[in-house]
Amino acid sequence: MNILVCISHVPDTTSKINFIEANTVFESRDVQYVINPNDEFGLTRAIWFKEKLGAQVHIIHVGTPKSDPTLRKCLAIGADKAFRINTPALDGVSVAQELAAFVKSNPYDLIIAGRESIDYNGAMVPGMLAALLDIPFVPNCVGLDIDGTTAVAEREIDGGREKLKGSLPMVIGCQKGLVEESDLRIPNMRGIMQARQKPFEIVPPQEAIAATQDVKFEKPAEKAEVKLVPAEDLDQLIDLLHKEANVL
Amino acid sequence: MSVLIIVESENKLLKRNAAEVASYGVAFAEKLNISCAALAFHATNANELGQYGVAKVIHVSNVSTHFDANAYANAIHGFASQNNVTHIIMGSSADAKFIAPLLAAKLNAGYAPNVIALPDELSPITVKRTAFTNKAFVHTQLLTACTVIGVGNNAFGVIENPVTCTVKEVDAENSDSNLEQVAIEKTTGKATIADADVVVSGGRGLKGPENWHLIEELAEVLDAATACSKPVSDMGWRSHDEHVGQTGKPVSTNLYIAIGISGAIQHLAGVNSSKVKVVINNDPDAPFFKAADYGVVGDAFEVVPKLTQKLKAFKALA
Ligand SMILES: Cc1cc2nc3c(=O)[nH]c(=O)nc-3n(C[C@H](O)[C@H](O)[C@H](O)COP(=O)(O)OP(=O)(O)OC[C@H]3O[C@@H](n4cnc5c(N)ncnc54)[C@H](O)[C@@H]3O)c2cc1C
């Protein structure tokens, strides 16, 4: 079985978010980049399939050489081969088109992506990729079992879970729950050394055209000071929530 | 050019978020000065959208009665391409976010999710949406002729604007499915994090799962959904579907009450777009106090039962 995991490279969750050039560009200086957490859950599951079922795990990323350390980390924790489509990721549509073109000439049994990236929160690449390839798609995936050529994937829905069955190839958008936090792997020395020997291919882009463009950023307004209510006077809290905040 | 508002339904009735999505769609069409209609699957009360300014509803019932994203996306795509629909307005539920990318790819449309306001520019259409998991906003231009816009939960609000509403039954042409529903589990009769007006959330400060009755009792009085911080779900005190924050579910409710939660940056990112935040924590230096509107410095084990009692009395009078 051949699995392709789509990797996004995002600011670490503790990053301060700032903008430069009159709020048109994200300030990436001093920002630590990591594997998008949702993608890492997916990659971890893929490596599990590699160990249990002997799957081949490839990773793919649309981006510039700046992302290479993140991709090397994926190799260090167990992926077999990395591809980077060599073009800046412009928007969800163009990334999905680049990935679709790649998969059309390099078929996989299973394509794993994260539910969403934690920077632009688009939640669109995996679904668009599935639609462009005309294959099934399961988002918010928290459970995945494979039996020959069919997969049963569980997705989280508002207030519950739904189990869906479809034939491979399939695209899933995964999140925490597919594996546990404690299953995540930290690269060890041996993995890091091996990663240097693993194939890392640079793929020329299709020059897909973006459908959207982010033109200006804004930071949320400064928050007013919290109103503290003494623990002995909870009536005051109820009064404030009722009359001032109007939420009761 | 026209606007098509996709509303969701469940058990043959419109879902709660239909009112907000319809309000946005109607205001959007007015701003562009083009016509609009709504499309609903299996909703016997679809005419109630008239309350929010929708004069015409397309009702489709020849598709699967349970939600089937691919079949529904095909049905919407078919209708939109035959009726010169240029802008599709949807919500931000798990189901809406399932359909939207499929639909956008089929329509060759640009898609902007988590939109919080009407467009600030019309050519090209430019919308403001949340990014970096609520740590910032971004103004996004949609460069395609056809667009898909996902309205953030509780971001725009409901606008009452009663008009006469006619419902037209239309058969969708293409409803093949590529996934089979094997099972569905859904808590009934309990508010969900996505739908509730109020969310009561507990953190590691509650010491253990055996103390969660404090959270549940408070939630019950407020008709609230229950949630938790990440370590609480990691330790198995609560199930994963209650985990909120940057790597869990987003919360954008009217009232968010955080109990024994320190307010780490990843937690706040996921809950910040809630309108009013209340924190109960025994450490006056907990970072959550900087992000909250109201705070009580105190021991949750004393404050929460008292608050529950007092709210019960308050609700009984109301
Ligand atoms: C990549 C990454 C992603 C993450 N994503 C998320 C996420 O999505 N959601 C999330 O929640 N976290 C997330 N985290 C974890 C986050 O950094 C914090 O560790 C977590 O939010 C802390 O949870 P907590 O507030 O419940 O626990 P703690 O930080 O341990 O806080 C417990 C609080 O309870 C208070 N307390 C103790 N006893 C009492 C009492 N008797 N009465 C009242 N208060 C009391 C304490 O003062 C303290 O403030 C993420 C971390 C990383 C690295």
Coordinates of C-alpha atoms and ligand atoms in Angstrom, one line a residue:
Chain A
M1 CA 0.0 0.0 0.0
N2 CA 1.2 3.5 -0.9
I3 CA 0.3 6.4 1.3
L4 CA 0.9 10.0 0.5
V5 CA 0.8 12.5 3.4
C6 CA 0.4 16.2 2.6
I7 CA 2.4 18.4 4.9
S8 CA 1.9 22.0 5.7
H9 CA 4.6 24.1 7.3
V10 CA 3.1 26.5 9.9
P11 CA 4.2 28.8 12.7
D12 CA 4.6 27.0 16.1
T13 CA 1.4 27.4 18.2
T14 CA 3.2 29.7 20.7
S15 CA 4.2 32.2 18.0
K16 CA 3.3 35.8 18.3
I17 CA 1.5 36.8 15.2
N18 CA 2.7 40.1 13.7
F19 CA 2.5 41.7 10.3
I20 CA 4.9 44.0 8.4
E21 CA 4.8 46.1 5.2
A22 CA 1.7 48.0 6.2
N23 CA 0.0 44.8 7.5
T24 CA 0.2 43.0 4.1
V25 CA 2.8 40.4 5.0
F26 CA 3.1 38.0 7.9
E27 CA 6.3 38.7 9.9
S28 CA 8.1 35.3 9.8
R29 CA 11.3 36.6 11.4
D30 CA 11.9 34.9 14.8
V31 CA 9.0 32.5 14.1
Q32 CA 9.7 28.8 14.7
Y33 CA 8.0 26.7 12.0
V34 CA 6.7 23.2 12.6
I35 CA 4.8 20.4 10.9
N36 CA 1.1 21.5 11.0
P37 CA -0.2 19.6 14.1
N38 CA -3.2 18.1 12.2
D39 CA -0.8 16.7 9.5
E40 CA 1.5 15.3 12.2
F41 CA -1.4 13.2 13.5
G42 CA -1.9 11.9 10.0
L43 CA 1.7 11.2 9.4
T44 CA 1.9 9.3 12.7
R45 CA -1.0 7.1 11.6
A46 CA 0.6 6.6 8.2
I47 CA 3.8 5.4 9.9
W48 CA 1.7 3.0 12.0
F49 CA 0.3 1.6 8.7
K50 CA 3.9 1.3 7.5
E51 CA 4.9 -0.7 10.6
K52 CA 1.8 -2.9 10.7
L53 CA 1.0 -3.4 7.0
G54 CA 4.3 -2.6 5.3
A55 CA 2.9 0.5 3.6
Q56 CA 5.2 2.9 1.8
V57 CA 4.9 6.4 3.2
H58 CA 5.7 9.4 1.0
I59 CA 5.2 13.0 2.0
I60 CA 4.5 16.0 -0.2
H61 CA 4.6 19.7 0.3
V62 CA 3.9 22.7 -1.9
G63 CA 6.4 25.4 -1.0
T64 CA 9.9 26.9 -1.1
P65 CA 13.2 25.6 0.2
K66 CA 12.4 27.3 3.5
S67 CA 10.2 24.3 4.4
D68 CA 12.9 21.7 3.9
P69 CA 13.8 21.4 7.6
T70 CA 10.1 20.5 8.4
L71 CA 10.1 17.9 5.6
R72 CA 13.4 16.4 6.9
K73 CA 11.8 16.1 10.2
C74 CA 9.0 14.0 8.6
L75 CA 11.6 11.7 7.1
A76 CA 13.3 11.5 10.5
I77 CA 10.2 10.3 12.2
G78 CA 9.6 7.6 9.6
A79 CA 8.4 8.8 6.2
D80 CA 10.3 7.0 3.3
K81 CA 10.5 9.7 0.7
A82 CA 9.8 13.4 0.4
F83 CA 8.5 15.5 -2.5
R84 CA 8.4 19.3 -2.6
I85 CA 6.6 21.0 -5.4
N86 CA 8.8 23.9 -5.8
T87 CA 6.5 27.0 -5.7
P88 CA 5.2 29.2 -3.0
A89 CA 1.8 28.1 -1.6
L90 CA -0.5 30.8 -2.9
D91 CA -3.9 29.7 -1.7
G92 CA -5.9 26.5 -1.1
V93 CA -7.1 26.2 -4.7
S94 CA -3.6 26.4 -6.3
V95 CA -2.1 24.1 -3.7
A96 CA -4.9 21.5 -4.3
Q97 CA -4.4 21.8 -8.1
E98 CA -0.6 21.3 -7.7
L99 CA -1.2 18.2 -5.6
A100 CA -3.9 16.8 -7.9
A101 CA -1.6 17.1 -10.9
F102 CA 1.1 15.2 -9.0
V103 CA -1.2 12.4 -7.8
K104 CA -2.6 12.0 -11.3
S105 CA 0.8 10.9 -12.5
N106 CA 1.8 9.2 -9.3
P107 CA -1.2 7.3 -7.9
Y108 CA -1.5 6.4 -4.2
D109 CA -3.9 4.2 -2.4
L110 CA -4.5 6.6 0.4
I111 CA -3.9 10.4 0.7
I112 CA -3.7 11.8 4.1
A113 CA -3.9 15.5 4.9
G114 CA -4.6 17.5 8.0
R115 CA -8.1 18.8 8.8
E116 CA -6.9 22.3 8.4
S117 CA -3.7 24.2 8.7
I118 CA -3.4 26.3 11.9
D119 CA -2.2 29.4 10.0
Y120 CA -4.9 30.2 7.4
N121 CA -7.5 27.7 8.7
G122 CA -8.7 27.1 5.2
A123 CA -9.8 23.5 5.7
M124 CA -10.0 23.3 1.9
V125 CA -7.0 21.5 0.4
P126 CA -8.0 17.9 1.2
G127 CA -11.6 18.3 0.0
M128 CA -10.6 20.1 -3.1
L129 CA -7.9 17.6 -3.9
A130 CA -10.5 14.8 -3.6
A131 CA -13.0 16.6 -5.8
L132 CA -10.3 17.3 -8.4
L133 CA -9.3 13.6 -8.4
D134 CA -13.0 12.5 -8.2
I135 CA -12.4 10.1 -5.2
P136 CA -14.0 9.9 -1.8
F137 CA -13.1 12.3 1.0
V138 CA -13.6 12.1 4.7
P139 CA -12.8 15.3 6.8
N140 CA -12.3 15.7 10.6
C141 CA -11.1 12.1 10.6
V142 CA -10.7 10.5 14.0
G143 CA -10.6 6.8 13.1
L144 CA -9.3 4.9 10.0
D145 CA -9.2 1.2 9.2
I146 CA -8.2 -0.3 5.9
D147 CA -9.3 -3.7 4.6
G148 CA -7.9 -4.5 1.2
T149 CA -9.3 -1.9 -1.2
T150 CA -11.8 -0.4 1.1
A151 CA -11.4 2.0 4.0
V152 CA -13.7 2.8 6.9
A153 CA -13.1 6.3 8.2
E154 CA -14.8 7.9 11.2
R155 CA -15.4 11.6 11.1
E156 CA -16.3 13.9 14.0
I157 CA -19.6 15.7 13.5
D158 CA -21.3 18.3 15.6
G159 CA -22.3 16.3 18.7
G160 CA -21.0 12.9 17.6
R161 CA -19.3 10.7 15.1
E162 CA -20.2 9.2 11.7
K163 CA -18.6 6.1 10.2
L164 CA -18.2 6.1 6.4
K165 CA -17.0 3.4 4.1
G166 CA -15.6 3.9 0.7
S167 CA -13.2 2.4 -1.8
L168 CA -9.6 3.4 -2.1
P169 CA -8.1 5.6 -3.2
M170 CA -9.5 8.1 -0.7
V171 CA -8.5 11.4 0.8
I172 CA -8.8 12.0 4.5
G173 CA -8.5 15.2 6.5
C174 CA -7.3 14.1 9.9
Q175 CA -7.1 15.6 13.4
K176 CA -6.3 14.6 17.0
G177 CA -8.1 11.4 17.9
L178 CA -6.9 9.6 14.8
V179 CA -3.8 9.0 17.0
E180 CA -3.2 10.1 20.6
E181 CA -0.9 12.9 21.6
S182 CA 1.3 10.3 23.3
D183 CA 1.7 8.4 20.0
L184 CA 3.5 11.4 18.3
R185 CA 7.1 10.7 17.6
I186 CA 10.1 12.7 18.5
P187 CA 13.0 12.3 16.0
N188 CA 15.9 10.4 17.5
M189 CA 19.5 10.6 16.3
R190 CA 19.3 7.5 14.2
G191 CA 16.2 8.8 12.5
I192 CA 17.8 12.1 11.8
M193 CA 20.9 10.4 10.3
Q194 CA 18.8 8.1 8.2
A195 CA 16.7 11.0 7.0
R196 CA 19.8 12.4 5.2
Q197 CA 20.0 9.3 3.1
K198 CA 16.3 9.2 2.2
P199 CA 15.2 10.4 -1.3
F200 CA 14.0 14.0 -1.4
E201 CA 12.7 15.1 -4.8
I202 CA 12.1 18.6 -6.0
V203 CA 9.1 18.6 -8.4
P204 CA 8.6 21.4 -10.9
P205 CA 5.2 23.2 -10.4
Q206 CA 2.2 23.4 -12.7
E207 CA 2.0 27.1 -12.1
A208 CA -1.6 26.7 -10.9
I209 CA -3.4 30.0 -10.6
A210 CA -4.7 31.2 -7.2
A211 CA -8.4 31.8 -6.7
T212 CA -8.0 34.1 -3.7
Q213 CA -5.5 36.6 -2.4
D214 CA -4.9 37.8 1.1
V215 CA -4.4 41.5 0.8
K216 CA -4.4 42.9 4.4
F217 CA -4.1 41.6 7.9
E218 CA -5.4 43.0 11.2
K219 CA -4.9 42.1 14.8
P220 CA -7.8 41.9 17.2
A221 CA -8.5 45.1 19.1
E222 CA -6.9 45.4 22.5
K223 CA -9.1 43.8 25.1
A224 CA -10.6 45.9 27.9
E225 CA -9.4 45.0 31.4
V226 CA -11.2 42.1 33.0
K227 CA -14.0 43.0 35.5
L228 CA -13.2 41.0 38.7
V229 CA -16.1 40.0 40.9
P230 CA -15.4 38.8 44.5
A231 CA -16.0 35.1 45.0
E232 CA -18.4 36.1 47.9
D233 CA -20.6 38.2 45.6
L234 CA -21.6 35.9 42.8
D235 CA -25.0 37.8 42.5
Q236 CA -23.0 40.6 41.1
L237 CA -21.6 38.3 38.4
I238 CA -25.1 37.2 37.5
D239 CA -26.3 40.8 37.4
L240 CA -23.4 41.8 35.1
L241 CA -23.9 38.8 32.8
H242 CA -27.6 39.6 32.7
K243 CA -27.8 43.4 32.4
E244 CA -24.4 44.4 31.0
A245 CA -23.3 41.6 28.8
N246 CA -26.9 40.5 28.0
V247 CA -26.0 36.8 27.8
L248 CA -28.3 35.2 30.4
Chain B
M1 CA -25.5 36.8 -11.3
S2 CA -27.3 35.6 -8.2
V3 CA -26.7 34.4 -4.7
L4 CA -27.6 31.0 -3.4
I5 CA -27.8 30.4 0.3
I6 CA -27.2 26.8 1.5
V7 CA -29.0 26.2 4.7
E8 CA -28.7 23.0 6.7
S9 CA -31.4 20.8 8.2
E10 CA -31.6 17.9 10.6
N11 CA -34.5 15.6 11.3
K12 CA -36.5 17.4 8.6
L13 CA -36.1 20.8 10.3
L14 CA -33.8 23.7 9.6
K15 CA -30.8 23.8 11.8
R16 CA -30.4 26.7 14.2
N17 CA -27.5 28.3 12.1
A18 CA -29.8 28.6 9.1
A19 CA -31.1 31.9 10.5
E20 CA -27.7 33.5 10.6
V21 CA -26.5 32.1 7.2
A22 CA -29.8 33.3 5.6
S23 CA -29.4 36.8 7.2
Y24 CA -25.9 37.1 5.8
G25 CA -26.9 35.8 2.4
V26 CA -29.8 38.3 2.1
A27 CA -27.6 41.2 3.2
F28 CA -24.8 40.1 0.8
A29 CA -27.2 40.0 -2.2
E30 CA -28.6 43.4 -1.2
K31 CA -25.1 44.8 -1.1
L32 CA -24.3 43.5 -4.6
N33 CA -27.8 44.4 -5.8
I34 CA -28.5 40.9 -7.2
S35 CA -31.2 38.4 -6.5
C36 CA -31.0 35.6 -4.0
A37 CA -32.6 32.3 -3.1
A38 CA -31.9 29.6 -0.5
L39 CA -31.5 25.9 -1.1
A40 CA -32.5 23.4 1.6
F41 CA -32.5 19.6 1.7
H42 CA -35.3 17.8 3.5
A43 CA -36.6 20.7 5.6
T44 CA -40.4 20.8 6.1
N45 CA -40.2 24.3 7.7
A46 CA -38.1 25.8 4.9
N47 CA -40.7 28.6 4.5
E48 CA -39.6 30.0 7.9
L49 CA -36.5 31.5 6.1
G50 CA -39.0 34.2 5.1
Q51 CA -38.4 35.5 8.6
Y52 CA -34.9 36.5 7.6
G53 CA -35.7 38.1 4.3
V54 CA -35.5 35.0 2.0
A55 CA -38.3 35.2 -0.6
K56 CA -37.6 32.1 -2.5
V57 CA -36.4 28.6 -1.3
I58 CA -35.4 25.8 -3.6
H59 CA -36.3 22.6 -1.8
V60 CA -34.6 19.3 -2.8
S61 CA -35.8 16.0 -1.5
N62 CA -34.8 13.4 -4.1
V63 CA -31.4 13.0 -2.4
S64 CA -30.3 10.8 0.6
T65 CA -32.2 11.8 3.8
H66 CA -29.0 11.5 5.8
F67 CA -26.3 14.0 5.0
D68 CA -24.1 12.9 2.1
A69 CA -21.5 15.6 1.3
N70 CA -20.7 14.4 -2.2
A71 CA -24.3 13.9 -3.4
Y72 CA -25.3 17.2 -1.8
A73 CA -22.4 19.0 -3.4
N74 CA -23.3 17.5 -6.8
A75 CA -26.9 18.6 -6.3
I76 CA -25.9 22.2 -5.4
H77 CA -23.4 22.3 -8.3
G78 CA -26.1 21.1 -10.8
F79 CA -28.6 23.7 -9.7
A80 CA -26.0 26.5 -9.4
S81 CA -24.6 26.0 -12.9
Q82 CA -28.0 25.9 -14.5
N83 CA -29.3 29.0 -12.8
N84 CA -26.4 31.4 -13.2
V85 CA -25.6 31.3 -9.5
T86 CA -22.3 33.3 -8.9
H87 CA -22.1 33.4 -5.1
I88 CA -22.8 30.6 -2.7
I89 CA -23.2 31.4 1.0
M90 CA -22.8 28.6 3.5
G91 CA -22.2 28.2 7.3
S92 CA -19.3 26.9 9.2
S93 CA -20.6 23.6 10.7
A94 CA -18.7 20.4 10.3
D95 CA -21.1 19.5 7.4
A96 CA -20.8 22.9 5.7
K97 CA -17.0 22.7 5.8
F98 CA -17.3 19.2 4.3
I99 CA -19.4 20.4 1.3
A100 CA -17.7 23.7 0.7
P101 CA -14.3 22.6 -0.7
L102 CA -16.0 19.9 -2.8
L103 CA -18.3 22.4 -4.3
A104 CA -15.7 25.1 -4.8
A105 CA -13.5 22.6 -6.7
K106 CA -16.5 21.6 -8.9
L107 CA -17.5 25.2 -9.6
N108 CA -13.9 26.4 -10.1
A109 CA -14.7 28.9 -7.3
G110 CA -12.6 30.7 -4.8
Y111 CA -13.6 29.8 -1.3
A112 CA -13.3 31.9 1.8
P113 CA -14.2 30.2 5.1
N114 CA -14.7 31.8 8.6
V115 CA -16.0 35.0 7.2
I116 CA -17.2 37.5 9.8
A117 CA -18.5 40.5 7.9
L118 CA -20.1 41.6 4.6
P119 CA -17.6 42.3 1.8
D120 CA -15.6 45.5 2.3
E121 CA -15.0 45.8 -1.4
L122 CA -17.0 44.5 -4.3
S123 CA -14.6 44.3 -7.1
P124 CA -13.0 42.0 -6.5
I125 CA -15.2 40.8 -3.6
T126 CA -13.1 41.1 -0.5
V127 CA -14.1 39.6 2.8
K128 CA -12.8 39.8 6.3
R129 CA -12.2 36.4 8.0
T130 CA -10.4 35.0 11.0
A131 CA -6.9 33.5 10.5
F132 CA -4.1 32.1 12.6
T133 CA -6.8 30.5 14.7
N134 CA -8.4 33.7 15.8
K135 CA -5.1 35.4 16.6
A136 CA -5.7 37.7 13.6
F137 CA -8.0 38.7 10.8
V138 CA -7.3 38.7 7.1
H139 CA -9.0 40.5 4.2
T140 CA -9.2 38.0 1.3
Q141 CA -10.0 38.9 -2.3
L142 CA -11.9 36.3 -4.3
L143 CA -10.6 36.5 -7.8
T144 CA -13.0 34.0 -9.5
A145 CA -16.3 34.7 -11.2
C146 CA -18.0 32.3 -8.9
T147 CA -17.3 32.3 -5.2
V148 CA -18.1 30.3 -2.1
I149 CA -18.3 32.1 1.3
G150 CA -18.5 30.3 4.6
V151 CA -20.0 32.5 7.4
G152 CA -18.3 32.0 10.8
N153 CA -20.5 30.8 13.6
N154 CA -22.1 33.6 15.6
A155 CA -20.0 36.1 13.6
F156 CA -22.7 38.1 11.7
G157 CA -25.8 37.6 13.8
V158 CA -29.4 37.1 12.9
I159 CA -31.4 39.9 11.2
E160 CA -35.2 39.7 11.3
N161 CA -36.7 40.9 8.1
P162 CA -40.0 39.2 7.4
V163 CA -41.0 38.7 3.8
T164 CA -43.4 36.3 2.0
C165 CA -41.5 33.1 1.2
T166 CA -42.4 30.6 -1.5
V167 CA -40.9 27.2 -1.5
K168 CA -40.3 25.5 -4.9
E169 CA -39.7 21.7 -5.0
V170 CA -36.8 21.0 -7.4
D171 CA -35.3 17.6 -8.3
A172 CA -31.6 17.4 -8.2
E173 CA -30.1 15.7 -11.2
N174 CA -27.0 14.0 -10.0
S175 CA -26.9 12.4 -6.6
D176 CA -24.6 9.4 -6.7
S177 CA -22.6 8.7 -3.6
N178 CA -19.0 7.6 -3.1
L179 CA -19.3 6.9 0.6
E180 CA -21.6 4.6 2.5
Q181 CA -22.8 5.6 5.9
V182 CA -22.0 2.6 8.2
A183 CA -23.0 4.1 11.5
I184 CA -23.8 7.4 13.2
E185 CA -23.6 8.2 16.9
K186 CA -25.0 11.4 18.1
T187 CA -25.8 12.7 21.5
T188 CA -29.4 13.8 21.5
G189 CA -31.1 16.3 23.8
K190 CA -27.8 17.9 24.7
A191 CA -26.4 21.1 23.4
T192 CA -23.3 20.7 21.2
I193 CA -20.2 22.9 21.2
A194 CA -21.0 24.0 17.7
D195 CA -24.6 24.9 18.4
A196 CA -24.9 26.1 22.0
D197 CA -25.3 29.7 23.1
V198 CA -23.2 28.9 26.2
V199 CA -20.2 26.6 26.7
V200 CA -19.0 25.6 30.1
S201 CA -15.4 24.4 30.0
G202 CA -13.2 22.7 32.6
G203 CA -9.4 22.4 32.8
R204 CA -6.8 20.6 34.8
G205 CA -7.7 22.7 37.8
L206 CA -10.7 20.4 38.4
K207 CA -8.2 17.7 39.6
G208 CA -10.0 14.7 38.1
P209 CA -12.9 13.3 36.1
E210 CA -14.8 12.6 39.3
N211 CA -15.3 16.3 39.8
W212 CA -16.9 16.9 36.4
H213 CA -20.4 17.0 37.9
L214 CA -19.5 20.6 38.9
I215 CA -19.2 21.4 35.2
E216 CA -22.2 19.4 34.1
E217 CA -24.5 20.8 36.7
L218 CA -23.6 24.4 35.8
A219 CA -24.0 23.6 32.1
E220 CA -27.4 22.1 32.8
V221 CA -28.7 25.2 34.4
L222 CA -27.5 27.3 31.5
D223 CA -28.5 24.9 28.7
A224 CA -24.9 24.9 27.8
A225 CA -22.5 22.5 26.1
T226 CA -19.6 21.1 28.1
A227 CA -16.0 21.4 26.9
C228 CA -12.5 20.9 28.2
S229 CA -8.8 21.9 27.8
K230 CA -6.4 19.7 25.9
P231 CA -4.6 18.0 28.8
V232 CA -8.0 17.0 30.2
S233 CA -8.8 15.1 27.0
D234 CA -5.3 13.8 26.7
M235 CA -5.5 12.3 30.1
G236 CA -8.8 10.7 29.2
W237 CA -10.8 12.6 31.9
R238 CA -13.2 13.7 29.1
S239 CA -13.6 12.5 25.5
H240 CA -11.8 14.1 22.6
D241 CA -14.8 15.7 21.1
E242 CA -14.9 18.1 24.1
H243 CA -11.3 19.3 23.5
V244 CA -11.4 23.0 22.5
G245 CA -8.6 25.2 21.3
Q246 CA -6.2 25.6 18.5
T247 CA -5.8 21.9 18.0
G248 CA -9.3 21.0 19.1
K249 CA -12.7 22.4 18.3
P250 CA -13.1 26.1 17.8
V251 CA -15.7 27.8 20.0
S252 CA -17.5 31.0 19.1
T253 CA -20.4 31.1 21.4
N254 CA -22.2 34.0 23.2
L255 CA -20.9 33.0 26.6
Y256 CA -17.8 30.9 27.4
I257 CA -17.1 30.0 31.0
A258 CA -13.6 28.7 31.7
I259 CA -13.1 26.9 35.0
G260 CA -9.7 25.8 36.3
I261 CA -8.2 26.6 32.9
S262 CA -4.9 28.6 32.9
G263 CA -5.5 30.3 29.5
A264 CA -2.5 29.0 27.5
I265 CA -2.1 30.7 24.1
Q266 CA -3.3 27.6 22.2
H267 CA -6.4 27.3 24.4
L268 CA -7.2 31.0 24.0
A269 CA -6.7 30.9 20.2
G270 CA -9.6 28.5 19.9
V271 CA -12.1 30.2 22.2
N272 CA -11.3 33.9 21.6
S273 CA -14.0 34.6 19.1
S274 CA -16.6 33.9 21.8
K275 CA -18.5 37.1 22.6
V276 CA -18.3 37.1 26.4
K277 CA -15.7 35.1 28.4
V278 CA -15.8 34.4 32.1
V279 CA -12.9 32.8 34.0
I280 CA -13.0 31.1 37.4
N281 CA -9.5 30.4 38.7
N282 CA -7.7 30.4 42.1
D283 CA -4.6 32.0 40.6
P284 CA -5.0 35.7 40.1
D285 CA -2.0 35.6 37.7
A286 CA -3.5 33.0 35.4
P287 CA -3.2 34.4 31.8
F288 CA -6.9 33.8 31.2
F289 CA -7.7 36.9 33.3
K290 CA -6.1 39.0 30.5
A291 CA -8.4 37.5 27.9
A292 CA -11.6 37.4 29.8
D293 CA -14.4 39.9 30.2
Y294 CA -15.4 38.8 33.8
G295 CA -13.4 36.9 36.3
V296 CA -13.7 35.4 39.7
V297 CA -10.5 34.7 41.7
G298 CA -11.5 31.7 43.8
D299 CA -11.5 28.0 44.3
A300 CA -13.6 26.3 41.7
F301 CA -14.8 23.7 44.2
E302 CA -16.5 26.5 46.2
V303 CA -17.4 29.0 43.6
V304 CA -19.0 26.7 41.0
P305 CA -21.6 25.0 43.2
K306 CA -22.6 28.4 44.6
L307 CA -22.8 29.9 41.1
T308 CA -25.0 26.9 40.0
Q309 CA -27.3 27.4 42.9
K310 CA -27.6 31.1 42.3
L311 CA -28.2 30.7 38.6
K312 CA -30.9 28.1 39.3
A313 CA -32.7 30.7 41.5
F314 CA -32.2 33.4 38.8
K315 CA -33.6 31.2 36.1
A316 CA -36.6 30.2 38.2
L317 CA -37.5 33.9 38.5
A318 CA -36.9 34.7 34.9
Ligands
LIG1 C1 1.1 22.2 19.8 C2 0.2 22.5 21.0 C3 -1.2 22.6 20.8 C4 -2.0 22.8 21.8 N1 -3.4 22.9 21.6 C5 -4.2 23.1 22.7 C6 -5.6 23.2 22.5 O1 -6.1 23.1 21.4 N2 -6.4 23.4 23.6 C7 -5.9 23.5 24.8 O2 -6.7 23.7 25.8 N3 -4.6 23.4 25.0 C8 -3.7 23.2 24.0 N4 -2.4 23.1 24.2 C9 -1.9 23.0 25.6 C10 -1.7 24.3 26.3 O3 -0.4 24.8 26.0 C11 -1.9 24.1 27.8 O4 -1.0 23.2 28.3 C12 -3.3 23.7 28.3 O5 -4.3 24.5 27.6 C13 -3.4 23.8 29.8 O6 -4.6 23.3 30.2 P1 -5.3 23.7 31.6 O7 -5.5 25.1 31.5 O8 -6.5 22.8 31.8 O9 -4.2 23.2 32.6 P2 -3.1 24.1 33.5 O10 -2.3 25.0 32.6 O11 -2.5 23.1 34.3 O12 -4.1 25.1 34.3 C14 -4.9 24.7 35.3 C15 -5.4 25.9 35.9 O13 -6.3 25.6 37.0 C16 -6.2 26.5 38.1 N5 -6.6 25.8 39.3 C17 -6.0 24.8 40.0 N6 -6.8 24.5 41.0 C18 -7.9 25.2 41.0 C19 -9.0 25.4 41.8 N7 -9.2 24.6 42.9 N8 -10.0 26.3 41.5 C20 -9.8 27.1 40.4 N9 -8.8 27.0 39.6 C21 -7.8 26.1 39.9 C22 -4.7 26.8 38.1 O14 -4.5 28.1 38.7 C23 -4.4 26.8 36.6 O15 -4.5 28.1 36.1 C24 -1.5 22.9 23.1 C25 -0.1 22.8 23.3 C26 0.7 22.6 22.3 C27 2.2 22.5 22.5

